[in-house]
Amino acid sequence: MTLKIGVIGTGAIGREHIKRITNTLSGGEIVAVTDVNQESANQSVEQYGLNAVVFPDDATLIAEGNVDAVFITSWGPAHEGSVLKAIEAGKYVFCEKPLATTAEGCMRIVEAEMKHGKKLVQVGFMRRYDSGYVQLKEAIDNNFIGEPLMLHCAHRNPTVGESYSTDMAISDTLIHEIDVLHWLVNDDYKSVQVLFPKKNKYAHQGLRDPQMVILETKTGIIINVEISVNCQYGYDIQCEVVGEEGIVKLPEVASITYRKNAALGANILMDWKDRFIDAYDVELQHFMDSIRDNGEPNGPTAWDGYIAQVTADACIKAQESGRKEDVVLKEQPDFYKNNLKTAQV
Amino acid sequence: MTLKIGVIGTGAIGREHIKRITNTLSGGEIVAVTDVNQESANQSVEQYGLNAVVFPDDATLIAEGNVDAVFITSWGPAHEGSVLKAIEAGKYVFCEKPLATTAEGCMRIVEAEMKHGKKLVQVGFMRRYDSGYVQLKEAIDNNFIGEPLMLHCAHRNPTVGESYSTDMAISDTLIHEIDVLHWLVNDDYKSVQVLFPKKNKYAHQGLRDPQMVILETKTGIIINVEISVNCQYGYDIQCEVVGEEGIVKLPEVASITYRKNAALGANILMDWKDRFIDAYDVELQHFMDSIRDNGEPNGPTAWDGYIAQVTADACIKAQESGRKEDVVLKEQPDFYKNNLKTAQV
Amino acid sequence: MTLKIGVIGTGAIGREHIKRITNTLSGGEIVAVTDVNQESANQSVEQYGLNAVVFPDDATLIAEGNVDAVFITSWGPAHEGSVLKAIEAGKYVFCEKPLATTAEGCMRIVEAEMKHGKKLVQVGFMRRYDSGYVQLKEAIDNNFIGEPLMLHCAHRNPTVGESYSTDMAISDTLIHEIDVLHWLVNDDYKSVQVLFPKKNKYAHQGLRDPQMVILETKTGIIINVEISVNCQYGYDIQCEVVGEEGIVKLPEVASITYRKNAALGANILMDWKDRFIDAYDVELQHFMDSIRDNGEPNGPTAWDGYIAQVTADACIKAQESGRKEDVVLKEQPDFYKNNLKTAQV
Amino acid sequence: MTLKIGVIGTGAIGREHIKRITNTLSGGEIVAVTDVNQESANQSVEQYGLNAVVFPDDATLIAEGNVDAVFITSWGPAHEGSVLKAIEAGKYVFCEKPLATTAEGCMRIVEAEMKHGKKLVQVGFMRRYDSGYVQLKEAIDNNFIGEPLMLHCAHRNPTVGESYSTDMAISDTLIHEIDVLHWLVNDDYKSVQVLFPKKNKYAHQGLRDPQMVILETKTGIIINVEISVNCQYGYDIQCEVVGEEGIVKLPEVASITYRKNAALGANILMDWKDRFIDAYDVELQHFMDSIRDNGEPNGPTAWDGYIAQVTADACIKAQESGRKEDVVLKEQPDFYKNNLKTAQV
């Protein structure tokens, strides 16, 4: 059984997913594409030798009977509309972050999905499929370190473009930690605070960088996340979980070690695309496998998308206020409580 | 374009490959299976929901027009016959080691393939597709450490069954180092020597374990390989290349690190099947991609299978003689000299 | 030239220093001891075979003409009085922390020392003599990582006694970070904040543990220090300095690595006394050498003792208020500005 | 009680020891010096401000009643004569390697010491006092890894002078492994073999470098030692002990780790003098302490010096013959069997 997939948005990330489905993974086929730039859509078909129809817009693509699932890889503000149309049509959705650009938008999706009565939507938070985070999750769930008390995290990029603004440290960068960390410790956020250390001289004018975000969960876990987007040395993701009886920490990316020039060293990645390359594969394969096996996706839900958006909003508010800000979440509907356990990788 | 694959031998490793092709990889389809135990062949079709015909034997499967490539995963002594039949039929071959159980058998395959005039055969030496070895190869080829002078290697299994005999340390265990190390340093072996250290108390009666093999290449690189098949603590593959200006070494398998009970630690794998699991995927995907893109496989060749067999024979002779033994290889035919560079992983 | 030393306080730490001076280090001799428990003082003479006079109290010991320097290893509240007497007598002082139990007391010592006109006092902050911290300091001073922007630190003890109270996390534990970190980045503290994560179940009733302290320096460096005194797994000191172009981090304590039982591991110390054992030796040797070579000690000064006390007071206030609290330091007198550079270790 | 020490040979290493005894360690005093270059002897007294008499030669220095112990740090060929004179005079001896330049010379010392009836001589093999080797020894003695079966070792220097010859890889370099490894596994050597890999282009004409030495012990442990004296990248000592149930390995030298320029790294020492600097301190302090506490040194004995010389001779013979050569040791006299256990460091 092959999942027939339509892709909405054939930019860089859309094409990465097209390539994965076509050349690397099993069980899916790209049968439809669309893009606001129709030329781009046409090119993507040619580039990967797809046997796919190019549609004029998301609505017509979603309406196509041959399409089982839609991948939404357009720009952020267009996500909500496409997701809602897909839900209405009863199509499965794999939506890159953000699910919607506002908490209200996310909630509209949540409500539409609940009204539909079956889970259809998975949000593209790929870190849950990274082998290191999966190992951390297993260790915590198996009580290997007792109750988690603190997390020390860092998200570092070597450099960013001029268009990267202070709030994007939250909405584009921290957003991944926001999703993966509450999943990791099985808890919700209660409050957030943002501190601005001395500015890095490599940060462009107008950008506050680095930043230190402190999140507190409902049960009292305190999480500090360093965000450095001009760290120069590499793309580096760190996560250490301090429990009552021990600590577990993400592994460094596997690299040969060398002894040369008075140093014992290993390479650090410079390009973020290399860091979670395996996780993207696992994420999409898992999306397709779960639909085949369970009739619904069981990765990050629309509710997780909502949590991420509300938390990000609170962080941005905290950036501006300089104070601790509450994360005010609605109560989780039962509909999302019985989420299938994320398959072990 | 989908590669139509027939599998000869539906035991454990045959089924692993069936599963990979069917559920994980892209571009291949199992259309035919056979096994000396027909019941096993039938079960494999059912187990993975294959749309595949069960053939009575290798000859009929190979003869089937719908089959583009055969995977030979039967027991070792049957390999040579199946490979020769496949070459004669002009079918692509992916053959698990050994290519043949004798150097003469390997040479018959080499000659048949040359006579056929195009490369058809890839031998299942998966380490060349392991990310760590690939990084070592790149470092050496890029002259990062100067000319290689020595290699320090270890191949350790926690334990082995009663049927594992002293010579199997060569034919089943060292065989992987034999292939991957000459590829790594782009050299051929000249002589081998085997030393037997004090016996491990966990080794069963009649088994010499551990062993220390010393291989010398034609250009004078000296390689020592520890083989320990009762090391108790894990499945552990080590490889360190000492060059004129530096050293490179395989990374440890990526594992979360922990601090607990007065120790800073990381997990070591116990099961060999987990160690090269990604490499198997890459190997088979690469086999299929290369046939699609180049019209021939470009992994380990029949000639590599011959080298492995001759070298292993010399090692077994050295086990018995206690002396240094020559590795006497025929001259490499031009046919195998222009092998396409193994695709970077 | 041998430095004649009198020891005030012959408890555990006093005896450790007596032993060091007598059996391990060069250039000093214990010639006088006193303790409020005279029996303890007598025992210390016997235990180490000292050729030393037992004095009835600090005043008579300090007055003894044969004494060049006094080591103050009595309980904290007695330190200030002994230090002031020693300064008045023009004797060198090595005083274990705290210099005095109040900021005012520290300031009285600062003023007495300035009035005396020559530096006499060194405070027992031994971390500045630890090889790891010295390497961090060199890297920062050599601009290896650019300007420091953030520090991520942890101070973990496996367990503490029932008498350990929440404020002691500052006055007994964090006090070492307070001293060493401002020295490391050559900056002063501006504000402090204390967060209380979920309580560790191993913490006794009435103790808040763990704690997360956030210190901000005048130039904007943000420092987070985890304090965990019931971490169970070991005594573990971590310090990572994030600069504009790179990061440097304390090494793990050197330990043989092992492969055993499916783990690759190294030992973590359980006893804090083992962690800085070399640093204590270097610290005291350096105290004696500097007096011999420079006529004054050049380790942590009375002013450093004052900084530590003011900062600790602010942290304890922040524990109670739950708010960010200012660190209000007087202006540094010129007298302390030209401190001799701490000798490289 | 202060040990009165006379130093024979005031070159580089002699002065290092004079400095240690005078400025760093406790319990010893340099009271006499001599050197074939009397000017050097005079300078050493001045350089360290010694209260020491300069003697015209070893005989007069040894005869001086005020001298309790002699340190022999002259050039190798002079050692035997000085040691024999000191034994005759009943003086303690700390002799840098070699004890004597021939096995026969070592045996003459052994016999002289036995005739004297009490152990007087310690040979300067400092690695036994290195914290890493001490930890390895403890792990082995505590049966942490079961019986040792193999050792994988490396001794690497960045570069050597033109005067360094092929045999010096044994007599000056491997000699340290020869001593420390048999102590580590509590065994004697049975045979040795030397292999010459491809020559490093940085090795000067006439020098075979690198070399691979294989030592076999009486109980069957096989030890491979890589000797590379032009490795360029650092001074690097590696030792891994493979036991029946696990492996232990020397720690890397503690260094801060850094993240910079796409690398995660740590420094490797370039200068051999830094590698065992602590071990030298411990070695000499222990020599003095043991004489004070036990009336005799309990470090490496004259018998250990003899073992080292016989083994080195066999290695040099193996360099020339290309064959495995026997290590033929006389039977160990009871006199040396009850050596006091080396004090734990």
PDB file of C-alpha atoms in Angstrom, chain A residues 143 146-154 156 187 193 195-202 209-212 214 216-217 219-224 226-228 230-233 236 240 242-247 249 324, chain C residues 143 146-154 156 187 193 195-202 209-212 214 216-217 219-224 226-228 230-233 236 240 242-247 249 324:
ATOM      1  CA  ASN A 143      13.471   6.092  35.572  1.00  0.00           C
ATOM      2  CA  GLY A 146      14.893   9.485  38.843  1.00  0.00           C
ATOM      3  CA  GLU A 147      12.616  12.472  38.390  1.00  0.00           C
ATOM      4  CA  PRO A 148      14.040  15.174  36.108  1.00  0.00           C
ATOM      5  CA  LEU A 149      14.739  18.389  38.023  1.00  0.00           C
ATOM      6  CA  MET A 150      16.644  20.618  35.619  1.00  0.00           C
ATOM      7  CA  LEU A 151      17.623  20.715  31.965  1.00  0.00           C
ATOM      8  CA  HIS A 152      20.643  22.566  30.613  1.00  0.00           C
ATOM      9  CA  CYS A 153      20.358  23.131  26.890  1.00  0.00           C
ATOM     10  CA  ALA A 154      22.010  25.077  24.109  1.00  0.00           C
ATOM     11  CA  ARG A 156      23.947  27.306  18.627  1.00  0.00           C
ATOM     12  CA  ASP A 187       5.223  18.047  31.380  1.00  0.00           C
ATOM     13  CA  GLN A 193      11.872  34.337  31.267  1.00  0.00           C
ATOM     14  CA  LEU A 195      17.800  37.143  29.771  1.00  0.00           C
ATOM     15  CA  PHE A 196      20.063  39.051  27.407  1.00  0.00           C
ATOM     16  CA  PRO A 197      23.767  38.577  28.090  1.00  0.00           C
ATOM     17  CA  LYS A 198      26.496  40.803  26.713  1.00  0.00           C
ATOM     18  CA  LYS A 199      26.024  41.003  22.965  1.00  0.00           C
ATOM     19  CA  ASN A 200      28.244  38.997  20.646  1.00  0.00           C
ATOM     20  CA  LYS A 201      30.258  41.328  18.441  1.00  0.00           C
ATOM     21  CA  TYR A 202      29.366  39.177  15.437  1.00  0.00           C
ATOM     22  CA  ASP A 209      22.373  37.613  20.571  1.00  0.00           C
ATOM     23  CA  PRO A 210      23.003  35.465  22.582  1.00  0.00           C
ATOM     24  CA  GLN A 211      19.900  34.976  24.690  1.00  0.00           C
ATOM     25  CA  MET A 212      19.235  32.815  27.712  1.00  0.00           C
ATOM     26  CA  ILE A 214      14.508  29.965  31.320  1.00  0.00           C
ATOM     27  CA  GLU A 216       9.648  26.435  34.242  1.00  0.00           C
ATOM     28  CA  THR A 217       7.264  23.500  33.978  1.00  0.00           C
ATOM     29  CA  THR A 219       5.839  20.325  38.192  1.00  0.00           C
ATOM     30  CA  GLY A 220       8.746  22.707  38.786  1.00  0.00           C
ATOM     31  CA  ILE A 221      11.429  21.527  36.386  1.00  0.00           C
ATOM     32  CA  ILE A 222      13.695  24.435  35.474  1.00  0.00           C
ATOM     33  CA  ILE A 223      15.144  24.519  31.986  1.00  0.00           C
ATOM     34  CA  ASN A 224      17.787  26.946  30.806  1.00  0.00           C
ATOM     35  CA  GLU A 226      21.243  29.182  25.633  1.00  0.00           C
ATOM     36  CA  ILE A 227      20.473  30.513  22.171  1.00  0.00           C
ATOM     37  CA  SER A 228      23.556  31.659  20.272  1.00  0.00           C
ATOM     38  CA  ASN A 230      26.561  33.784  15.958  1.00  0.00           C
ATOM     39  CA  CYS A 231      28.708  31.298  17.834  1.00  0.00           C
ATOM     40  CA  GLN A 232      31.027  30.979  14.820  1.00  0.00           C
ATOM     41  CA  TYR A 233      32.329  27.523  15.631  1.00  0.00           C
ATOM     42  CA  ASP A 236      25.679  22.601  18.038  1.00  0.00           C
ATOM     43  CA  GLU A 240      21.513  17.625  29.533  1.00  0.00           C
ATOM     44  CA  VAL A 242      19.589  16.438  35.585  1.00  0.00           C
ATOM     45  CA  GLY A 243      17.559  13.939  37.571  1.00  0.00           C
ATOM     46  CA  GLU A 244      17.374  13.014  41.219  1.00  0.00           C
ATOM     47  CA  GLU A 245      19.932  10.216  40.910  1.00  0.00           C
ATOM     48  CA  GLY A 246      21.878  10.962  37.803  1.00  0.00           C
ATOM     49  CA  ILE A 247      22.281  12.877  34.590  1.00  0.00           C
ATOM     50  CA  LYS A 249      23.124  14.025  28.052  1.00  0.00           C
ATOM     51  CA  LYS A 324       8.790  36.251  33.942  1.00  0.00           C
TER      52      LYS A 324
ATOM     53  CA  ASN C 143      41.550  35.782  23.791  1.00  0.00           C
ATOM     54  CA  GLY C 146      36.882  36.142  22.265  1.00  0.00           C
ATOM     55  CA  GLU C 147      34.994  37.997  24.965  1.00  0.00           C
ATOM     56  CA  PRO C 148      33.205  35.724  27.450  1.00  0.00           C
ATOM     57  CA  LEU C 149      29.427  36.082  27.198  1.00  0.00           C
ATOM     58  CA  MET C 150      27.984  33.310  29.343  1.00  0.00           C
ATOM     59  CA  LEU C 151      29.159  30.716  31.840  1.00  0.00           C
ATOM     60  CA  HIS C 152      27.351  27.462  32.531  1.00  0.00           C
ATOM     61  CA  CYS C 153      28.450  25.947  35.830  1.00  0.00           C
ATOM     62  CA  ALA C 154      27.482  23.218  38.225  1.00  0.00           C
ATOM     63  CA  ARG C 156      27.288  18.977  42.785  1.00  0.00           C
ATOM     64  CA  ASP C 187      34.732  41.288  36.103  1.00  0.00           C
ATOM     65  CA  GLN C 193      18.848  35.741  41.198  1.00  0.00           C
ATOM     66  CA  LEU C 195      15.562  29.855  41.269  1.00  0.00           C
ATOM     67  CA  PHE C 196      14.295  26.790  43.091  1.00  0.00           C
ATOM     68  CA  PRO C 197      13.535  23.839  40.820  1.00  0.00           C
ATOM     69  CA  LYS C 198      11.494  20.832  41.823  1.00  0.00           C
ATOM     70  CA  LYS C 199      12.958  19.476  45.032  1.00  0.00           C
ATOM     71  CA  ASN C 200      15.135  16.386  44.973  1.00  0.00           C
ATOM     72  CA  LYS C 201      13.491  13.621  46.994  1.00  0.00           C
ATOM     73  CA  TYR C 202      16.813  12.928  48.668  1.00  0.00           C
ATOM     74  CA  ASP C 209      17.784  21.481  46.776  1.00  0.00           C
ATOM     75  CA  PRO C 210      18.708  21.838  43.951  1.00  0.00           C
ATOM     76  CA  GLN C 211      19.033  25.569  43.330  1.00  0.00           C
ATOM     77  CA  MET C 212      19.867  27.540  40.216  1.00  0.00           C
ATOM     78  CA  ILE C 214      22.024  33.349  38.011  1.00  0.00           C
ATOM     79  CA  GLU C 216      25.115  38.945  36.045  1.00  0.00           C
ATOM     80  CA  THR C 217      28.375  40.849  35.825  1.00  0.00           C
ATOM     81  CA  THR C 219      29.793  44.027  31.615  1.00  0.00           C
ATOM     82  CA  GLY C 220      26.755  41.807  31.067  1.00  0.00           C
ATOM     83  CA  ILE C 221      28.124  38.277  31.313  1.00  0.00           C
ATOM     84  CA  ILE C 222      25.395  35.922  32.480  1.00  0.00           C
ATOM     85  CA  ILE C 223      26.385  32.991  34.638  1.00  0.00           C
ATOM     86  CA  ASN C 224      24.113  30.135  35.632  1.00  0.00           C
ATOM     87  CA  GLU C 226      23.421  24.700  39.309  1.00  0.00           C
ATOM     88  CA  ILE C 227      23.847  23.767  42.948  1.00  0.00           C
ATOM     89  CA  SER C 228      22.865  20.182  43.716  1.00  0.00           C
ATOM     90  CA  ASN C 230      22.029  15.539  46.857  1.00  0.00           C
ATOM     91  CA  CYS C 231      22.926  14.483  43.335  1.00  0.00           C
ATOM     92  CA  GLN C 232      23.902  11.016  44.584  1.00  0.00           C
ATOM     93  CA  TYR C 233      26.294  10.183  41.804  1.00  0.00           C
ATOM     94  CA  ASP C 236      31.257  17.061  40.290  1.00  0.00           C
ATOM     95  CA  GLU C 240      31.934  26.077  30.670  1.00  0.00           C
ATOM     96  CA  VAL C 242      30.968  30.626  26.184  1.00  0.00           C
ATOM     97  CA  GLY C 243      32.846  33.298  24.277  1.00  0.00           C
ATOM     98  CA  GLU C 244      32.202  35.166  21.076  1.00  0.00           C
ATOM     99  CA  GLU C 245      34.178  32.714  18.948  1.00  0.00           C
ATOM    100  CA  GLY C 246      34.320  29.526  20.929  1.00  0.00           C
ATOM    101  CA  ILE C 247      33.859  27.700  24.172  1.00  0.00           C
ATOM    102  CA  LYS C 249      35.325  23.886  29.478  1.00  0.00           C
ATOM    103  CA  LYS C 324      16.813  39.748  41.279  1.00  0.00           C
TER     104      LYS C 324
END
